[in-house]
Amino acid sequence: MDLSHDHSARLGDILKWRRDVRHFSTQPVAADVLARIEASVDFAPSVGNSRPWRIVRVMDEDKRRAVCDSFERENLAASHGYEDAVRQNYLALKLAGLREAPVHYAFFCDPDPAEGCGLGRRTMPETLAYSTVMAIHTLWLTARAHNVGVGWVSILDPQIMNDVLAVPREWTFIAYLCVGHPLECSDAPELHRRGWQANCATVWIDR
Ligand SMILES: Cc1cc2nc3c(=O)[nH]c(=O)nc-3n(C[C@H](O)[C@H](O)[C@H](O)COP(=O)(O)O)c2cc1C
């Protein structure tokens, strides 16, 4: 890497255009691009270098359907938590691109990996989950650098995810990612653009 070069403009572009994507083309992602996106996870930081993320490539149609069914159920259940007027707005939102996205990843976290020998997580075992989120974010930015979009789906029953994807029950389900070519790009969050939640200012506290 040329350490004398200023990379901030390109990184700024990637951060600005990253955005969560729910509207995907069904066009497949080229294998070499996908390989580079997947390889990026290896550059993520992790507590004690434990690399606790466990990633399932969800290719099987029946499994994808089961995930989709869980989303539909949980999304409907979530809508019932709102008053009528807000509920209509909620139901009008598109909160997952599960049917269209060509690539699906489920991220789990091993809550007790041998790797890292416990370093850094004695008082905060949740740092393993944070590490897994770092891997997701690394993949997310790399995908954007290749003009590929990522959508995070959390409106799911986590236990069903372990069961459907046949991974150990002890693993913590962290995220389900839809990946593919976006149908639209924006530098503003969709929830902001659709009037659900405007971007609020970050709270900084000086002490
Ligand atoms: C932990 C987490 C869970 C999320 N779950 C969902 C989800 O289930 N459905 C959805 O449409 N977006 C989901 N998102 C995306 C957020 O809605 C999105 O990041 C936020 O609105 C800001 O938009 P931006 O990512 O485009 O900046 C999730 C994001 C995070 C970080």
mmCIF file of C-alpha atoms and ligand atoms in Angstrom:
data_model
loop_
_atom_site.group_PDB
_atom_site.id
_atom_site.type_symbol
_atom_site.label_atom_id
_atom_site.label_comp_id
_atom_site.label_asym_id
_atom_site.label_seq_id
_atom_site.Cartn_x
_atom_site.Cartn_y
_atom_site.Cartn_z
ATOM 1 C CA MET A 1 0.000 0.000 0.000
ATOM 2 C CA ASP A 2 1.218 3.468 -0.849
ATOM 3 C CA LEU A 3 1.133 5.050 2.599
ATOM 4 C CA SER A 4 1.951 8.480 1.201
ATOM 5 C CA HIS A 5 -1.237 8.502 -0.880
ATOM 6 C CA ASP A 6 -4.450 10.089 0.434
ATOM 7 C CA HIS A 7 -7.232 7.429 0.271
ATOM 8 C CA SER A 8 -9.812 9.497 2.111
ATOM 9 C CA ALA A 9 -11.824 10.602 -0.944
ATOM 10 C CA ARG A 10 -12.456 7.017 -2.095
ATOM 11 C CA LEU A 11 -13.274 5.820 1.384
ATOM 12 C CA GLY A 12 -15.574 8.812 1.786
ATOM 13 C CA ASP A 13 -17.421 7.811 -1.392
ATOM 14 C CA ILE A 14 -17.839 4.231 -0.203
ATOM 15 C CA LEU A 15 -19.137 5.357 3.184
ATOM 16 C CA LYS A 16 -21.510 7.852 1.597
ATOM 17 C CA TRP A 17 -22.961 5.380 -0.895
ATOM 18 C CA ARG A 18 -22.888 2.246 1.277
ATOM 19 C CA ARG A 19 -26.534 2.368 2.406
ATOM 20 C CA ASP A 20 -28.725 -0.593 3.277
ATOM 21 C CA VAL A 21 -30.230 -2.070 0.091
ATOM 22 C CA ARG A 22 -33.650 -3.797 -0.135
ATOM 23 C CA HIS A 23 -34.273 -3.445 -3.881
ATOM 24 C CA PHE A 24 -32.099 -5.875 -5.800
ATOM 25 C CA SER A 25 -31.746 -7.032 -9.368
ATOM 26 C CA THR A 26 -31.910 -10.833 -9.627
ATOM 27 C CA GLN A 27 -28.788 -10.721 -11.825
ATOM 28 C CA PRO A 28 -26.079 -12.947 -10.293
ATOM 29 C CA VAL A 29 -22.937 -11.413 -8.817
ATOM 30 C CA ALA A 30 -19.850 -12.452 -10.811
ATOM 31 C CA ALA A 31 -17.946 -15.239 -9.070
ATOM 32 C CA ASP A 32 -14.633 -13.352 -8.942
ATOM 33 C CA VAL A 33 -16.308 -10.281 -7.428
ATOM 34 C CA LEU A 34 -18.095 -12.426 -4.875
ATOM 35 C CA ALA A 35 -14.824 -14.143 -3.986
ATOM 36 C CA ARG A 36 -13.210 -10.762 -3.302
ATOM 37 C CA ILE A 37 -16.157 -9.648 -1.200
ATOM 38 C CA GLU A 38 -16.030 -12.847 0.836
ATOM 39 C CA ALA A 39 -12.250 -12.649 1.245
ATOM 40 C CA SER A 40 -12.583 -9.182 2.803
ATOM 41 C CA VAL A 41 -13.983 -10.700 5.993
ATOM 42 C CA ASP A 42 -10.497 -11.991 6.755
ATOM 43 C CA PHE A 43 -9.345 -8.399 7.237
ATOM 44 C CA ALA A 44 -11.856 -7.646 9.988
ATOM 45 C CA PRO A 45 -10.669 -6.968 13.540
ATOM 46 C CA SER A 46 -11.747 -9.271 16.353
ATOM 47 C CA VAL A 47 -11.287 -9.504 20.095
ATOM 48 C CA GLY A 48 -8.074 -11.422 20.856
ATOM 49 C CA ASN A 49 -7.922 -12.195 17.107
ATOM 50 C CA SER A 50 -10.539 -14.847 17.836
ATOM 51 C CA ARG A 51 -12.399 -14.437 14.514
ATOM 52 C CA PRO A 52 -15.586 -15.877 16.018
ATOM 53 C CA TRP A 53 -17.808 -15.320 12.977
ATOM 54 C CA ARG A 54 -19.318 -18.380 11.319
ATOM 55 C CA ILE A 55 -20.877 -17.615 7.947
ATOM 56 C CA VAL A 56 -23.435 -19.745 6.157
ATOM 57 C CA ARG A 57 -23.882 -19.274 2.419
ATOM 58 C CA VAL A 58 -27.571 -19.978 2.077
ATOM 59 C CA MET A 59 -28.011 -21.513 -1.380
ATOM 60 C CA ASP A 60 -30.762 -24.093 -0.856
ATOM 61 C CA GLU A 61 -34.154 -22.860 -2.097
ATOM 62 C CA ASP A 62 -36.126 -24.565 0.701
ATOM 63 C CA LYS A 63 -33.909 -22.970 3.341
ATOM 64 C CA ARG A 64 -34.267 -19.562 1.691
ATOM 65 C CA ARG A 65 -38.034 -20.033 1.668
ATOM 66 C CA ALA A 66 -37.990 -20.897 5.386
ATOM 67 C CA VAL A 67 -36.031 -17.713 6.093
ATOM 68 C CA CYS A 68 -38.488 -15.719 3.990
ATOM 69 C CA ASP A 69 -41.413 -17.272 5.876
ATOM 70 C CA SER A 70 -39.824 -16.320 9.200
ATOM 71 C CA PHE A 71 -39.398 -12.750 7.928
ATOM 72 C CA GLU A 72 -43.051 -12.528 6.782
ATOM 73 C CA ARG A 73 -44.291 -13.820 10.152
ATOM 74 C CA GLU A 74 -42.064 -11.567 12.249
ATOM 75 C CA ASN A 75 -42.694 -8.541 10.056
ATOM 76 C CA LEU A 76 -46.442 -8.951 10.460
ATOM 77 C CA ALA A 77 -46.052 -9.499 14.211
ATOM 78 C CA ALA A 78 -43.907 -6.336 14.425
ATOM 79 C CA SER A 79 -46.575 -4.341 12.580
ATOM 80 C CA HIS A 80 -49.103 -5.183 15.302
ATOM 81 C CA GLY A 81 -46.950 -3.268 17.785
ATOM 82 C CA TYR A 82 -47.921 0.038 16.136
ATOM 83 C CA GLU A 83 -51.075 2.147 16.187
ATOM 84 C CA ASP A 84 -53.174 1.856 13.017
ATOM 85 C CA ALA A 85 -51.837 4.879 11.107
ATOM 86 C CA VAL A 86 -48.205 4.064 11.854
ATOM 87 C CA ARG A 87 -48.880 0.403 11.110
ATOM 88 C CA GLN A 88 -49.910 1.284 7.538
ATOM 89 C CA ASN A 89 -46.665 3.214 7.083
ATOM 90 C CA TYR A 90 -44.694 0.326 8.527
ATOM 91 C CA LEU A 91 -46.314 -2.209 6.223
ATOM 92 C CA ALA A 92 -45.616 0.030 3.216
ATOM 93 C CA LEU A 93 -41.873 -0.174 3.886
ATOM 94 C CA LYS A 94 -39.774 -2.767 2.113
ATOM 95 C CA LEU A 95 -37.638 -4.221 4.860
ATOM 96 C CA ALA A 96 -35.913 -7.097 3.077
ATOM 97 C CA GLY A 97 -34.797 -8.081 -0.405
ATOM 98 C CA LEU A 98 -34.962 -11.780 0.368
ATOM 99 C CA ARG A 99 -36.875 -12.802 -2.753
ATOM 100 C CA GLU A 100 -34.705 -10.980 -5.257
ATOM 101 C CA ALA A 101 -31.169 -10.915 -3.851
ATOM 102 C CA PRO A 102 -29.069 -13.608 -5.536
ATOM 103 C CA VAL A 103 -26.698 -14.089 -2.590
ATOM 104 C CA HIS A 104 -27.700 -14.782 1.013
ATOM 105 C CA TYR A 105 -25.363 -14.998 4.011
ATOM 106 C CA ALA A 106 -26.262 -15.845 7.587
ATOM 107 C CA PHE A 107 -23.735 -14.647 10.169
ATOM 108 C CA PHE A 108 -23.429 -16.473 13.474
ATOM 109 C CA CYS A 109 -21.042 -15.955 16.368
ATOM 110 C CA ASP A 110 -19.341 -18.783 18.247
ATOM 111 C CA PRO A 111 -19.744 -17.722 21.910
ATOM 112 C CA ASP A 112 -16.757 -19.762 23.081
ATOM 113 C CA PRO A 113 -14.082 -20.061 20.415
ATOM 114 C CA ALA A 114 -10.738 -21.634 21.347
ATOM 115 C CA GLU A 115 -9.056 -19.023 19.158
ATOM 116 C CA GLY A 116 -7.879 -15.939 20.995
ATOM 117 C CA CYS A 117 -7.508 -17.915 24.254
ATOM 118 C CA GLY A 118 -10.038 -15.625 25.923
ATOM 119 C CA LEU A 119 -7.888 -12.518 25.460
ATOM 120 C CA GLY A 120 -9.874 -9.292 25.823
ATOM 121 C CA ARG A 121 -13.250 -10.781 26.556
ATOM 122 C CA ARG A 122 -13.190 -11.734 30.240
ATOM 123 C CA THR A 123 -15.218 -8.733 31.395
ATOM 124 C CA MET A 124 -17.063 -8.221 28.098
ATOM 125 C CA PRO A 125 -17.889 -11.525 26.400
ATOM 126 C CA GLU A 126 -20.182 -9.597 24.073
ATOM 127 C CA THR A 127 -17.053 -8.402 22.257
ATOM 128 C CA LEU A 128 -17.286 -11.663 20.299
ATOM 129 C CA ALA A 129 -20.605 -10.508 18.849
ATOM 130 C CA TYR A 130 -19.131 -7.049 18.230
ATOM 131 C CA SER A 131 -16.274 -8.724 16.332
ATOM 132 C CA THR A 132 -18.789 -10.523 14.141
ATOM 133 C CA VAL A 133 -20.493 -7.221 13.391
ATOM 134 C CA MET A 134 -17.092 -5.818 12.390
ATOM 135 C CA ALA A 135 -16.766 -8.661 9.889
ATOM 136 C CA ILE A 136 -20.195 -7.809 8.509
ATOM 137 C CA HIS A 137 -19.307 -4.157 8.154
ATOM 138 C CA THR A 138 -16.032 -5.008 6.445
ATOM 139 C CA LEU A 139 -17.913 -7.156 3.932
ATOM 140 C CA TRP A 140 -20.552 -4.447 3.524
ATOM 141 C CA LEU A 141 -18.002 -1.738 2.609
ATOM 142 C CA THR A 142 -16.107 -4.084 0.307
ATOM 143 C CA ALA A 143 -19.304 -5.021 -1.492
ATOM 144 C CA ARG A 144 -20.049 -1.325 -2.023
ATOM 145 C CA ALA A 145 -16.533 -0.810 -3.376
ATOM 146 C CA HIS A 146 -17.504 -3.380 -6.052
ATOM 147 C CA ASN A 147 -20.874 -1.669 -6.684
ATOM 148 C CA VAL A 148 -22.663 -4.527 -4.973
ATOM 149 C CA GLY A 149 -25.330 -3.797 -2.377
ATOM 150 C CA VAL A 150 -25.971 -5.373 1.022
ATOM 151 C CA GLY A 151 -29.186 -5.428 3.038
ATOM 152 C CA TRP A 152 -29.216 -6.472 6.698
ATOM 153 C CA VAL A 153 -32.301 -8.411 7.763
ATOM 154 C CA SER A 154 -32.949 -8.783 11.484
ATOM 155 C CA ILE A 155 -36.731 -9.259 11.412
ATOM 156 C CA LEU A 156 -36.308 -12.998 11.928
ATOM 157 C CA ASP A 157 -36.682 -15.576 14.667
ATOM 158 C CA PRO A 158 -33.058 -16.324 15.643
ATOM 159 C CA GLN A 159 -33.776 -19.839 16.912
ATOM 160 C CA ILE A 160 -35.387 -20.754 13.610
ATOM 161 C CA MET A 161 -32.237 -19.564 11.865
ATOM 162 C CA ASN A 162 -30.058 -22.000 13.829
ATOM 163 C CA ASP A 163 -32.504 -24.824 13.184
ATOM 164 C CA VAL A 164 -33.132 -24.207 9.484
ATOM 165 C CA LEU A 165 -29.463 -23.694 8.725
ATOM 166 C CA ALA A 166 -28.451 -26.668 10.881
ATOM 167 C CA VAL A 167 -25.756 -24.924 12.915
ATOM 168 C CA PRO A 168 -25.019 -25.529 16.618
ATOM 169 C CA ARG A 169 -27.700 -24.142 18.919
ATOM 170 C CA GLU A 170 -25.015 -22.387 21.013
ATOM 171 C CA TRP A 171 -23.981 -20.173 18.119
ATOM 172 C CA THR A 172 -25.574 -16.731 18.316
ATOM 173 C CA PHE A 173 -27.429 -15.623 15.234
ATOM 174 C CA ILE A 174 -26.160 -12.127 14.391
ATOM 175 C CA ALA A 175 -27.426 -11.180 10.942
ATOM 176 C CA TYR A 176 -28.894 -12.302 7.678
ATOM 177 C CA LEU A 177 -27.490 -10.447 4.676
ATOM 178 C CA CYS A 178 -29.004 -10.079 1.229
ATOM 179 C CA VAL A 179 -26.360 -9.300 -1.368
ATOM 180 C CA GLY A 180 -26.693 -8.341 -5.022
ATOM 181 C CA HIS A 181 -26.773 -5.529 -7.550
ATOM 182 C CA PRO A 182 -28.908 -2.644 -6.267
ATOM 183 C CA LEU A 183 -31.750 -1.381 -8.438
ATOM 184 C CA GLU A 184 -31.225 2.114 -7.091
ATOM 185 C CA CYS A 185 -28.456 3.944 -5.281
ATOM 186 C CA SER A 186 -28.725 6.793 -2.847
ATOM 187 C CA ASP A 187 -26.546 8.631 -0.412
ATOM 188 C CA ALA A 188 -29.441 8.824 2.077
ATOM 189 C CA PRO A 189 -30.984 5.971 4.092
ATOM 190 C CA GLU A 190 -34.224 4.624 2.655
ATOM 191 C CA LEU A 191 -35.959 4.981 6.038
ATOM 192 C CA HIS A 192 -34.983 8.657 6.000
ATOM 193 C CA ARG A 193 -36.189 9.130 2.405
ATOM 194 C CA ARG A 194 -39.503 7.422 3.111
ATOM 195 C CA GLY A 195 -40.218 9.513 6.167
ATOM 196 C CA TRP A 196 -39.994 6.735 8.746
ATOM 197 C CA GLN A 197 -36.976 8.052 10.589
ATOM 198 C CA ALA A 198 -34.881 11.024 9.588
ATOM 199 C CA ASN A 199 -31.159 10.938 10.193
ATOM 200 C CA CYS A 200 -30.601 12.315 13.659
ATOM 201 C CA ALA A 201 -27.408 13.913 14.866
ATOM 202 C CA THR A 202 -24.834 11.713 16.536
ATOM 203 C CA VAL A 203 -24.539 12.430 20.235
ATOM 204 C CA TRP A 204 -20.980 13.400 21.135
ATOM 205 C CA ILE A 205 -20.104 14.080 24.738
ATOM 206 C CA ASP A 206 -16.992 15.944 25.779
ATOM 207 C CA ARG A 207 -15.817 15.355 29.325
HETATM 208 C C1 LIG B 1 -28.289 -4.377 13.336
HETATM 209 C C2 LIG B 1 -29.059 -3.925 12.126
HETATM 210 C C3 LIG B 1 -30.251 -4.544 11.795
HETATM 211 C C4 LIG B 1 -30.987 -4.130 10.673
HETATM 212 N N1 LIG B 1 -32.139 -4.790 10.313
HETATM 213 C C5 LIG B 1 -32.817 -4.397 9.214
HETATM 214 C C6 LIG B 1 -33.978 -5.089 8.774
HETATM 215 O O1 LIG B 1 -34.403 -6.097 9.327
HETATM 216 N N2 LIG B 1 -34.631 -4.621 7.688
HETATM 217 C C7 LIG B 1 -34.211 -3.500 7.033
HETATM 218 O O2 LIG B 1 -34.852 -3.111 6.047
HETATM 219 N N3 LIG B 1 -33.085 -2.838 7.403
HETATM 220 C C8 LIG B 1 -32.384 -3.281 8.462
HETATM 221 N N4 LIG B 1 -31.239 -2.629 8.819
HETATM 222 C C9 LIG B 1 -30.787 -1.475 8.031
HETATM 223 C C10 LIG B 1 -31.143 -0.177 8.727
HETATM 224 O O3 LIG B 1 -32.517 0.079 8.595
HETATM 225 C C11 LIG B 1 -30.317 0.926 8.099
HETATM 226 O O4 LIG B 1 -28.971 0.671 8.338
HETATM 227 C C12 LIG B 1 -30.700 2.290 8.635
HETATM 228 O O5 LIG B 1 -32.004 2.628 8.283
HETATM 229 C C13 LIG B 1 -29.764 3.364 8.097
HETATM 230 O O6 LIG B 1 -29.747 3.294 6.689
HETATM 231 P P1 LIG B 1 -28.409 3.078 5.880
HETATM 232 O O7 LIG B 1 -27.813 1.765 6.282
HETATM 233 O O8 LIG B 1 -28.849 3.103 4.462
HETATM 234 O O9 LIG B 1 -27.497 4.190 6.250
HETATM 235 C C14 LIG B 1 -30.504 -3.054 9.904
HETATM 236 C C15 LIG B 1 -29.276 -2.446 10.231
HETATM 237 C C16 LIG B 1 -28.563 -2.880 11.320
HETATM 238 C C17 LIG B 1 -27.240 -2.220 11.627
#
